[in-house]
PDB file of N, CA and C in Angstrom:
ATOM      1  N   UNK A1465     -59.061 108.811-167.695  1.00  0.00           N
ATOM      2  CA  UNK A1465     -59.138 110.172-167.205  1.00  0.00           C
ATOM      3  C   UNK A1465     -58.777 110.194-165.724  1.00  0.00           C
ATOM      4  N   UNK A1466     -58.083 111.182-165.117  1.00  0.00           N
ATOM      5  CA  UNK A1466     -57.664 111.061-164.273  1.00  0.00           C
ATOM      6  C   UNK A1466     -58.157 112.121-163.348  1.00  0.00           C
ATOM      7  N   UNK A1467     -59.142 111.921-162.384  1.00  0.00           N
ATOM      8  CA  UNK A1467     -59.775 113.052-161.787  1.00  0.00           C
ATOM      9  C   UNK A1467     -59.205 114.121-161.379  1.00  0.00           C
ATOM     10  N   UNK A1468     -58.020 113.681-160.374  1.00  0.00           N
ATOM     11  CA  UNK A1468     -57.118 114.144-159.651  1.00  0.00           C
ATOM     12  C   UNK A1468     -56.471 115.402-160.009  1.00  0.00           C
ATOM     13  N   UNK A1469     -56.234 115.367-161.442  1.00  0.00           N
ATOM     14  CA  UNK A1469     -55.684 116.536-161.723  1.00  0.00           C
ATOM     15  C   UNK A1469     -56.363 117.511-161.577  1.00  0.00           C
ATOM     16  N   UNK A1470     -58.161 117.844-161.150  1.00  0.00           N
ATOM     17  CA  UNK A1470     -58.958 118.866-161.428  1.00  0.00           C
ATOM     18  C   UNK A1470     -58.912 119.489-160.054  1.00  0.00           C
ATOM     19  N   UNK A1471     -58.701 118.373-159.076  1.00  0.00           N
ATOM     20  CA  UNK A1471     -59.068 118.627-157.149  1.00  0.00           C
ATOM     21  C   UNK A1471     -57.982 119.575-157.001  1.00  0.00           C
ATOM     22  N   UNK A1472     -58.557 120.546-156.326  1.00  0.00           N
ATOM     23  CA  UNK A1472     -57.915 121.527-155.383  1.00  0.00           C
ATOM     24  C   UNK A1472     -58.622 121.298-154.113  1.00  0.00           C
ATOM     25  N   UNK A1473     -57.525 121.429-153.046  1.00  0.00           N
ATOM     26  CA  UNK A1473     -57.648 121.177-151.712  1.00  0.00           C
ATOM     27  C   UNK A1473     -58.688 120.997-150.934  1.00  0.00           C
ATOM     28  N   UNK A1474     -59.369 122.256-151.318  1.00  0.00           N
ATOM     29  CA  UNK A1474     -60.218 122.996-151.128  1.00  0.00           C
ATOM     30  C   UNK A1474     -61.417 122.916-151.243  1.00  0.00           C
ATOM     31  N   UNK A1475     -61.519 121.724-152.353  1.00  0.00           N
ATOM     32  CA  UNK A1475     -62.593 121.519-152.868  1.00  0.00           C
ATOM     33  C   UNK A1475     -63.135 120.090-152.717  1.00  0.00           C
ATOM     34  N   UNK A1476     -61.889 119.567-151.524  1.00  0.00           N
ATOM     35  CA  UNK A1476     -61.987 117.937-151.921  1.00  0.00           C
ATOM     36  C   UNK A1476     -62.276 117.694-149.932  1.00  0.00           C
ATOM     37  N   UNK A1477     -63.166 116.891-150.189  1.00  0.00           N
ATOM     38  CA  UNK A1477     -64.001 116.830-148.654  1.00  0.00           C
ATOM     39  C   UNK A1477     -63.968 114.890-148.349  1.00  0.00           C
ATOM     40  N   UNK A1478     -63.247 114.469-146.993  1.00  0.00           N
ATOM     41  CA  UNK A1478     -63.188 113.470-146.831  1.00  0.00           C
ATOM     42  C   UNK A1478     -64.091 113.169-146.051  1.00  0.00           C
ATOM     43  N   UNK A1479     -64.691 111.761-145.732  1.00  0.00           N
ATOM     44  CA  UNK A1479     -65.930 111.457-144.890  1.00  0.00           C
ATOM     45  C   UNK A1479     -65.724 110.180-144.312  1.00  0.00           C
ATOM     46  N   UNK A1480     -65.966 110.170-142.218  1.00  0.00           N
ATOM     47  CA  UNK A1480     -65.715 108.908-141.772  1.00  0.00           C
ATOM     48  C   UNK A1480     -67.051 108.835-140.800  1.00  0.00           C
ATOM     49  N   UNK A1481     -66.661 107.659-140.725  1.00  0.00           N
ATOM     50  CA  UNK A1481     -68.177 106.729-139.762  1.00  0.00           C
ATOM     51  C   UNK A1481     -67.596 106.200-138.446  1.00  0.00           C
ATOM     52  N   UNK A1482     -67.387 106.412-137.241  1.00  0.00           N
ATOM     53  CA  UNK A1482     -67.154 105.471-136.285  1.00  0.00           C
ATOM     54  C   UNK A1482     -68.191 105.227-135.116  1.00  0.00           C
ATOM     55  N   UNK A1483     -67.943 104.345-134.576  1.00  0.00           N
ATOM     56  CA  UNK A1483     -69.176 103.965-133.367  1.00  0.00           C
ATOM     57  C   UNK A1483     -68.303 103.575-132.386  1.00  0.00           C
ATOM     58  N   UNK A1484     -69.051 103.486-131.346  1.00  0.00           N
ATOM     59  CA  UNK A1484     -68.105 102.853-130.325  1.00  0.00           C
ATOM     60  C   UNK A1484     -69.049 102.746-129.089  1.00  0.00           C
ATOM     61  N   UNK A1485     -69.210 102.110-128.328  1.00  0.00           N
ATOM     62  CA  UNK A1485     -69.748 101.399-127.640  1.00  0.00           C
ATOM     63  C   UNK A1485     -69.415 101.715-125.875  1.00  0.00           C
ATOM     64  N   UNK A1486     -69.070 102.816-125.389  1.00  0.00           N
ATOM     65  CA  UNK A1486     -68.719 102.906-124.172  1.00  0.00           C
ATOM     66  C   UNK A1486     -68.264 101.523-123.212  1.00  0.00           C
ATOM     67  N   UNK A1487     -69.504 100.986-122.862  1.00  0.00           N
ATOM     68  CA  UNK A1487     -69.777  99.849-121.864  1.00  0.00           C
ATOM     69  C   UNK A1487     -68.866  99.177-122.167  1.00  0.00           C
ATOM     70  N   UNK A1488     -68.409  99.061-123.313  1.00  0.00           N
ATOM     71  CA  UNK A1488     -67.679  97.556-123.518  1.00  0.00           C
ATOM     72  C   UNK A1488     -65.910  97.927-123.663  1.00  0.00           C
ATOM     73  N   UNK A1489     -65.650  99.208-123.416  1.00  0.00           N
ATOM     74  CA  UNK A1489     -64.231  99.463-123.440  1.00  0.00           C
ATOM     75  C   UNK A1489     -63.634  98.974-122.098  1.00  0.00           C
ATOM     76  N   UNK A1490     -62.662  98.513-122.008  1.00  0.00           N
ATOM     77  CA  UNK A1490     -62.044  97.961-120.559  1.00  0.00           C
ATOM     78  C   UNK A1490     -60.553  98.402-121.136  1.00  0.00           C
ATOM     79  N   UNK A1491     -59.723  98.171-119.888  1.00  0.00           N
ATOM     80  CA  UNK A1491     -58.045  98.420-119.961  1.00  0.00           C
ATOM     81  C   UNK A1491     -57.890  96.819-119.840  1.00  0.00           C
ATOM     82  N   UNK A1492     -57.057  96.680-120.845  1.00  0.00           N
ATOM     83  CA  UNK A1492     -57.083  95.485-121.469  1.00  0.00           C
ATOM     84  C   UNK A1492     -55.677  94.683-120.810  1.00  0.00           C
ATOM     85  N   UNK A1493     -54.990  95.384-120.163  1.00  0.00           N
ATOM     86  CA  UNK A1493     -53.828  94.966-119.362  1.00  0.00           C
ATOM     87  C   UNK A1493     -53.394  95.503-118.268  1.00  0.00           C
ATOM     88  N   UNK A1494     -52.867  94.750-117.396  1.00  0.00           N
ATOM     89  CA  UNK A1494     -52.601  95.364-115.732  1.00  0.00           C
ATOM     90  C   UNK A1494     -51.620  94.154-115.249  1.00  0.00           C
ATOM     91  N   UNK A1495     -51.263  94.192-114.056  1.00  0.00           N
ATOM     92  CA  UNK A1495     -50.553  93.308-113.512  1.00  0.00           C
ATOM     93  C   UNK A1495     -50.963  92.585-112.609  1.00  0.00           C
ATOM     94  N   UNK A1496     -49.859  91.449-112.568  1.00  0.00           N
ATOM     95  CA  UNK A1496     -50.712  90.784-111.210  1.00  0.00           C
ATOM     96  C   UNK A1496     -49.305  89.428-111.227  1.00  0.00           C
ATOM     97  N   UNK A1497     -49.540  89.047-110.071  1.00  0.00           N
ATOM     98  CA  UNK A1497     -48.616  88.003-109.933  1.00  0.00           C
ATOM     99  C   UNK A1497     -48.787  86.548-110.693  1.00  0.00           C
ATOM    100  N   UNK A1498     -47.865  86.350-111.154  1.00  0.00           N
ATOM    101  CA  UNK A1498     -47.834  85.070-112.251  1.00  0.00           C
ATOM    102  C   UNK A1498     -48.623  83.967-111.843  1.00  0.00           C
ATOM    103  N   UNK A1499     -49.426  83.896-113.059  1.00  0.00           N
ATOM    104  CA  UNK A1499     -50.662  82.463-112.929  1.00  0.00           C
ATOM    105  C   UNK A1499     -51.898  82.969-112.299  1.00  0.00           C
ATOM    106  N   UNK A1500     -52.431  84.431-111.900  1.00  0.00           N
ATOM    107  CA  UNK A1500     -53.263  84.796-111.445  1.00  0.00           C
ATOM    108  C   UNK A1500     -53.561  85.728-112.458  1.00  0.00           C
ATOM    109  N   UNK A1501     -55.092  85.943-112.310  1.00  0.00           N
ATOM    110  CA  UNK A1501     -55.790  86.504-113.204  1.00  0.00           C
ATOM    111  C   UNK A1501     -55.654  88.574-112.825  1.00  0.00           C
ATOM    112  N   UNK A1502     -55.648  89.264-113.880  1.00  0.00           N
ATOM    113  CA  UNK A1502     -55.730  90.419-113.569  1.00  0.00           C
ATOM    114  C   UNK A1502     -57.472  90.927-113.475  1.00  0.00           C
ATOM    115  N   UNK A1503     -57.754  91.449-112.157  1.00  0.00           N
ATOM    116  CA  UNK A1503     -58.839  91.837-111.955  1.00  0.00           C
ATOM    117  C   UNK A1503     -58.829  93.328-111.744  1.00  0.00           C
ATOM    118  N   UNK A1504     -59.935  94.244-112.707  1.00  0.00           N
ATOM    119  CA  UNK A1504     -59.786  95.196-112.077  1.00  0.00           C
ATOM    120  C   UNK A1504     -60.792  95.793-112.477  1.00  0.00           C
ATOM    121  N   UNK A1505     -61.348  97.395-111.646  1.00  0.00           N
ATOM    122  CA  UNK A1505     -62.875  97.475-112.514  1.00  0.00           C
ATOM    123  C   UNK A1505     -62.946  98.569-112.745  1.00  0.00           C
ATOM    124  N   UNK A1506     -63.481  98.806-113.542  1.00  0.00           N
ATOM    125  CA  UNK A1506     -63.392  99.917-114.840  1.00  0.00           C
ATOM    126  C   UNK A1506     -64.453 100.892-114.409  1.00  0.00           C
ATOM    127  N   UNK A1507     -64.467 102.417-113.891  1.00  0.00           N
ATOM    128  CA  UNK A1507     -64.970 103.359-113.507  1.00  0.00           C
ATOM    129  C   UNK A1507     -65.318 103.833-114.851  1.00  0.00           C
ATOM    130  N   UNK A1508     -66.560 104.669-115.246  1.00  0.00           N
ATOM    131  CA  UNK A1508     -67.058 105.045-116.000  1.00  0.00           C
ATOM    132  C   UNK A1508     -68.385 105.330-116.232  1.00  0.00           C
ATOM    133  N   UNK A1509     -69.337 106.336-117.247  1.00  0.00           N
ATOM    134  CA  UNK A1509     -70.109 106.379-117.560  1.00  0.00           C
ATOM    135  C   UNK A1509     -71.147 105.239-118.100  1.00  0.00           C
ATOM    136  N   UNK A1510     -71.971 104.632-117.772  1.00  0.00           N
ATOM    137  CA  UNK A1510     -72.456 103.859-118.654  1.00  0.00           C
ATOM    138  C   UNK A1510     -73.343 103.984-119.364  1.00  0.00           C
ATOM    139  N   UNK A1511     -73.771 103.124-120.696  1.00  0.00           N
ATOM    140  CA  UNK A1511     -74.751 103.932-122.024  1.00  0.00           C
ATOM    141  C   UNK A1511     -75.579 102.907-122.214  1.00  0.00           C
ATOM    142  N   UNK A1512     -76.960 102.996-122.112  1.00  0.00           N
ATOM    143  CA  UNK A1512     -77.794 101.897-122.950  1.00  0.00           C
ATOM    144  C   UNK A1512     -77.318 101.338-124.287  1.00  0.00           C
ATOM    145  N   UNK A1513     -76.540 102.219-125.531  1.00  0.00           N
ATOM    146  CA  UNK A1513     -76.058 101.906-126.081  1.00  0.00           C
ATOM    147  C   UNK A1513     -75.131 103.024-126.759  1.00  0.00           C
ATOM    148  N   UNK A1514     -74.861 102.392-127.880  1.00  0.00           N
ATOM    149  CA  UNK A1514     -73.070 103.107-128.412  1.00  0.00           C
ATOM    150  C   UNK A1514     -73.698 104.447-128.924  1.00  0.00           C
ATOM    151  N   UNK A1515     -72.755 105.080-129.426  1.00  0.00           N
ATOM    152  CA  UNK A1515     -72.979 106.272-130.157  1.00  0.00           C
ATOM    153  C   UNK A1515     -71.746 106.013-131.792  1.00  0.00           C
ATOM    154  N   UNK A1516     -72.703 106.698-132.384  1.00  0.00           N
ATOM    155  CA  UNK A1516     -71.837 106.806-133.904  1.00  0.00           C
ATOM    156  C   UNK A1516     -71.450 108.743-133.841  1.00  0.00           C
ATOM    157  N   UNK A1517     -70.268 108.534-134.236  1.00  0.00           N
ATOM    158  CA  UNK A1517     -69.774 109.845-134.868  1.00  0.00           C
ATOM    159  C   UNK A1517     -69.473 109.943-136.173  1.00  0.00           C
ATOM    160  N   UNK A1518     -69.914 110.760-137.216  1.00  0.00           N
ATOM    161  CA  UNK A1518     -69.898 111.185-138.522  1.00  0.00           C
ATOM    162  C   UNK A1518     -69.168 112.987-138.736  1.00  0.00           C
ATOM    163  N   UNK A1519     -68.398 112.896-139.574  1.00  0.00           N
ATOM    164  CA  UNK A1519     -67.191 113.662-139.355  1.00  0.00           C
ATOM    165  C   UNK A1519     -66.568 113.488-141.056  1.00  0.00           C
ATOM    166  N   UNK A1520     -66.693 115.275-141.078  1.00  0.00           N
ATOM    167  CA  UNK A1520     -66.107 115.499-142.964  1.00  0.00           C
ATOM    168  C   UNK A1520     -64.969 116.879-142.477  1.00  0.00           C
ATOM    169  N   UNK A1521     -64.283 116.347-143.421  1.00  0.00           N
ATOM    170  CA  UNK A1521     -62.943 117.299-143.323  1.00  0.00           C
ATOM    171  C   UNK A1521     -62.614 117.705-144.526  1.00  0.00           C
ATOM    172  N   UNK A1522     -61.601 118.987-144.798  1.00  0.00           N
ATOM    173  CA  UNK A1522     -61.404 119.685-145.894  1.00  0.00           C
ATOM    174  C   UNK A1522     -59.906 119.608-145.610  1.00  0.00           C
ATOM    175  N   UNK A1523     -58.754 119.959-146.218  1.00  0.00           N
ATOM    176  CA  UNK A1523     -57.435 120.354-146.300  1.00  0.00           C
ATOM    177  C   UNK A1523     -57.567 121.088-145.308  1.00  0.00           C
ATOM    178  N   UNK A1524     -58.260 121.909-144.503  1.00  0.00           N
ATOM    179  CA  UNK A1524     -57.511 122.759-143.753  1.00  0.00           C
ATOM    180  C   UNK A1524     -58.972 123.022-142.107  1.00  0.00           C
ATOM    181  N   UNK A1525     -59.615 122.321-142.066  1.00  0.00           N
ATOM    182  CA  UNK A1525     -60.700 122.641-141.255  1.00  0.00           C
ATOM    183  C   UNK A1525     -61.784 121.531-141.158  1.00  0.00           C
ATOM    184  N   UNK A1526     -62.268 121.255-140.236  1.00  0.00           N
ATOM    185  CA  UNK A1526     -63.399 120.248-140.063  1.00  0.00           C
ATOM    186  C   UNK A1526     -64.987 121.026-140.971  1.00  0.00           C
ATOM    187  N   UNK A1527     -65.453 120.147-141.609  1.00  0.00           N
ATOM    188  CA  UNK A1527     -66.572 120.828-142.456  1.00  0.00           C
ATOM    189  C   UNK A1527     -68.115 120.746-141.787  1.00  0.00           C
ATOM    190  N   UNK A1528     -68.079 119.479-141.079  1.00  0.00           N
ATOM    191  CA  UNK A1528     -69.495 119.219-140.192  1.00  0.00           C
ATOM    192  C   UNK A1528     -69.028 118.215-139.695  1.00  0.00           C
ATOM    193  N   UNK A1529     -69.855 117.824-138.149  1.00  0.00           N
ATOM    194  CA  UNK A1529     -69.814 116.625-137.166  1.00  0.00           C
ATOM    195  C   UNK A1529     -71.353 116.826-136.730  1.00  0.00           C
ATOM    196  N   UNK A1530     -71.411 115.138-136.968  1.00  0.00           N
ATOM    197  CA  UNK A1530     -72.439 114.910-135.732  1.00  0.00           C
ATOM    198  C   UNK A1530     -72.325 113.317-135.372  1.00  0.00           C
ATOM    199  N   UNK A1531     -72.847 113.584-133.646  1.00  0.00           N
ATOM    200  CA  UNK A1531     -73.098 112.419-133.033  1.00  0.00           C
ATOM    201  C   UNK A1531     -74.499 111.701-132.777  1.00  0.00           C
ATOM    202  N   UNK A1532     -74.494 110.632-133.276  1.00  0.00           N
ATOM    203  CA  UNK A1532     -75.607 109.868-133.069  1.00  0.00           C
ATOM    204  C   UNK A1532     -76.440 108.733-132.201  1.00  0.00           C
ATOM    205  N   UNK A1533     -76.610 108.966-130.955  1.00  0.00           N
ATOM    206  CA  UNK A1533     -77.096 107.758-130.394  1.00  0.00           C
ATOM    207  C   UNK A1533     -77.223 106.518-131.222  1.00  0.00           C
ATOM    208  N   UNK A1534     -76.720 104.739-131.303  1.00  0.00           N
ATOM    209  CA  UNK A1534     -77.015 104.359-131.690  1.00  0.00           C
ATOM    210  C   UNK A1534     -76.281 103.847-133.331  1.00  0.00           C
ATOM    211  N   UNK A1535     -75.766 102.991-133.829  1.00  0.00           N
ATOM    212  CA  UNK A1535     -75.352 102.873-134.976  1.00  0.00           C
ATOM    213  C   UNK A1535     -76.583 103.805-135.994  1.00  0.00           C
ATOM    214  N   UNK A1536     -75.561 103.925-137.385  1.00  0.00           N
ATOM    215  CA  UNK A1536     -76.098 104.940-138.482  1.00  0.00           C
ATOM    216  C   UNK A1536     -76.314 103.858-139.359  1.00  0.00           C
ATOM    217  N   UNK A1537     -77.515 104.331-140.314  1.00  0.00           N
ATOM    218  CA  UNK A1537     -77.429 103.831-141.953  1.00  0.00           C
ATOM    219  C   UNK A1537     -77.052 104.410-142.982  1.00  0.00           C
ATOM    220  N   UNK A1538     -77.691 104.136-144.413  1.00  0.00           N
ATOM    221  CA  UNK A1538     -77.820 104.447-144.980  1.00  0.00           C
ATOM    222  C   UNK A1538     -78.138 106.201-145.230  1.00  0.00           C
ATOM    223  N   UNK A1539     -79.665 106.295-144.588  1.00  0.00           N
ATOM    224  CA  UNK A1539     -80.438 107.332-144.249  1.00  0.00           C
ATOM    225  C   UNK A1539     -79.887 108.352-143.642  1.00  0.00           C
ATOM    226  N   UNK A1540     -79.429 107.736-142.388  1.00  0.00           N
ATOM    227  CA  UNK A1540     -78.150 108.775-141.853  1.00  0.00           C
ATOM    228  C   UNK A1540     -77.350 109.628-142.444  1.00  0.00           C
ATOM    229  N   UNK A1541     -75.761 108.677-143.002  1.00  0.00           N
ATOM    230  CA  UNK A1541     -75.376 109.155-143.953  1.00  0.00           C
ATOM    231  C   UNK A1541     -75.998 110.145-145.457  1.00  0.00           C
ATOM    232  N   UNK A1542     -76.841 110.078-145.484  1.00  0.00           N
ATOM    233  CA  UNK A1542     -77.262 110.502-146.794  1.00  0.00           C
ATOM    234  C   UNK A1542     -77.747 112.390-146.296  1.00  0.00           C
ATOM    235  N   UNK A1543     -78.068 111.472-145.239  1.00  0.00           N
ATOM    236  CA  UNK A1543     -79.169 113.118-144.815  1.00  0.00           C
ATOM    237  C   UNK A1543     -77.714 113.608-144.206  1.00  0.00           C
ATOM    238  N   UNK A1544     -76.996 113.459-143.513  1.00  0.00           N
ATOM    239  CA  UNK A1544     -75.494 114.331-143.229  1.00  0.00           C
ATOM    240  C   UNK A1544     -75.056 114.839-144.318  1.00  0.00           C
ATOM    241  N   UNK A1545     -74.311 114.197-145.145  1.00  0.00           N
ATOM    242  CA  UNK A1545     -74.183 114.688-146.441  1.00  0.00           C
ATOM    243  C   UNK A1545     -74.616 115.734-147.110  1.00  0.00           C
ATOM    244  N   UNK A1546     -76.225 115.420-147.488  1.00  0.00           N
ATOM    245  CA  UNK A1546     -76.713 116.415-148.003  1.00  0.00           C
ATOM    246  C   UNK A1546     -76.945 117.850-147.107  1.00  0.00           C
ATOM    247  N   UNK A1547     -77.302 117.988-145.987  1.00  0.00           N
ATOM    248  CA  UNK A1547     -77.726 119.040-144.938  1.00  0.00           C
ATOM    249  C   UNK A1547     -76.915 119.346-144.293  1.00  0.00           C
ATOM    250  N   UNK A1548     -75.432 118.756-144.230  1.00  0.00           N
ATOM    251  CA  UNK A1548     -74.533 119.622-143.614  1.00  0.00           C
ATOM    252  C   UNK A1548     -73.084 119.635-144.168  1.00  0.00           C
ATOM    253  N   UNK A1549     -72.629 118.766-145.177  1.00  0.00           N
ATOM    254  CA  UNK A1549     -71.733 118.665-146.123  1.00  0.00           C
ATOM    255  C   UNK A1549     -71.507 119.685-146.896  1.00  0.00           C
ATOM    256  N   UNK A1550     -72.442 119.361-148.348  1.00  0.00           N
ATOM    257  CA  UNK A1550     -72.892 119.803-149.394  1.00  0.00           C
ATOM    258  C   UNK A1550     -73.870 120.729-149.403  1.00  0.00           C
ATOM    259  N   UNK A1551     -74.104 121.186-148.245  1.00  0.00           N
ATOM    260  CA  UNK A1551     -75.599 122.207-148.013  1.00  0.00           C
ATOM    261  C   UNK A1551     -74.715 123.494-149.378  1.00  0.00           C
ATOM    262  N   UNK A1552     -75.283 124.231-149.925  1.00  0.00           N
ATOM    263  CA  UNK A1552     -74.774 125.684-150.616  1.00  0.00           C
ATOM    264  C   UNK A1552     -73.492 125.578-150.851  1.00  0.00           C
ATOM    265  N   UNK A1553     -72.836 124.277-151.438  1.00  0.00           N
ATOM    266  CA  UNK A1553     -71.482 124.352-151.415  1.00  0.00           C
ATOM    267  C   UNK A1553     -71.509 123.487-153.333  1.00  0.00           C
ATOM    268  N   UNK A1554     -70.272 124.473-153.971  1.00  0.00           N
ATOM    269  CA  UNK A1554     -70.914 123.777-155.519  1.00  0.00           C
ATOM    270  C   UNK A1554     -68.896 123.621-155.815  1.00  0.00           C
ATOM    271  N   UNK A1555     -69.080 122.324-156.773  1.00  0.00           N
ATOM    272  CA  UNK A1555     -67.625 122.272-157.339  1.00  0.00           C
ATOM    273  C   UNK A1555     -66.861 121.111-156.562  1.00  0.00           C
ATOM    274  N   UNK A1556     -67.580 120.757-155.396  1.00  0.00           N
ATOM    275  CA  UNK A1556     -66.613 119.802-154.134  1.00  0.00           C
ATOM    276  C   UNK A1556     -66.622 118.317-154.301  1.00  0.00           C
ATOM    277  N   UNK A1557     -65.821 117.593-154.439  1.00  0.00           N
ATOM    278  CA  UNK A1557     -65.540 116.362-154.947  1.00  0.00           C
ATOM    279  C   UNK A1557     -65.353 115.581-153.299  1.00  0.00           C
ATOM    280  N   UNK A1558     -66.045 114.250-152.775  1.00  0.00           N
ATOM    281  CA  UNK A1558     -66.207 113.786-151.930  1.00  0.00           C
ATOM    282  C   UNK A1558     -65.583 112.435-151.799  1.00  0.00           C
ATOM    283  N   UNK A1559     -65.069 112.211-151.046  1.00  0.00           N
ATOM    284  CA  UNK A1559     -63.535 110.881-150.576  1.00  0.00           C
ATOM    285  C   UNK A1559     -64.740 110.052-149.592  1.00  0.00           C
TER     286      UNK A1559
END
């Protein structure tokens, strides 16, 4: 059986996880005269720790975001999903 044929656009909701870590981003290349090291220092905000972003999309519009201090679980995910995904929404098939 082939699901695919039933999804309309509209109805089909994709879902991503990223984190990222401020502190630890640097510019990873610069110049400098041959055999010497490139030194250089990186202006920025700094974070006790990373933040996760969680983020669902439809064919044509973002459906819910949120940011999370801190890597996500399980729990996370589940409670996004349900409370801001799928809240009053019936028929929607999830990627």
């Amino acid at each position: 059986m082939d699901i695919t044929n039933n999804m309309k656009g509209d109805n089909v909701i994709s879902f991503d996880e990223s984190y990222m870590s401020p502190e630890t981003l640097t510019k990873e290349y610069g110049w400098s005269k041959s055999g010497s090291a490139v030194i250089k220092r990186v202006n920025g905000r700094k974070y006790k720790e990373g933040r996760s972003m969680l983020l669902a999309i439809s064919n044509n519009k973002e459906v819910a975001h949120e940011l999370i201090k801190g890597p996500v679980n399980g729990d996370h995910i589940r409670k996004f999903i349900m409370e801001k995904v799928i809240k009053n929404k019936t028929g929607i098939k999830l990627l």
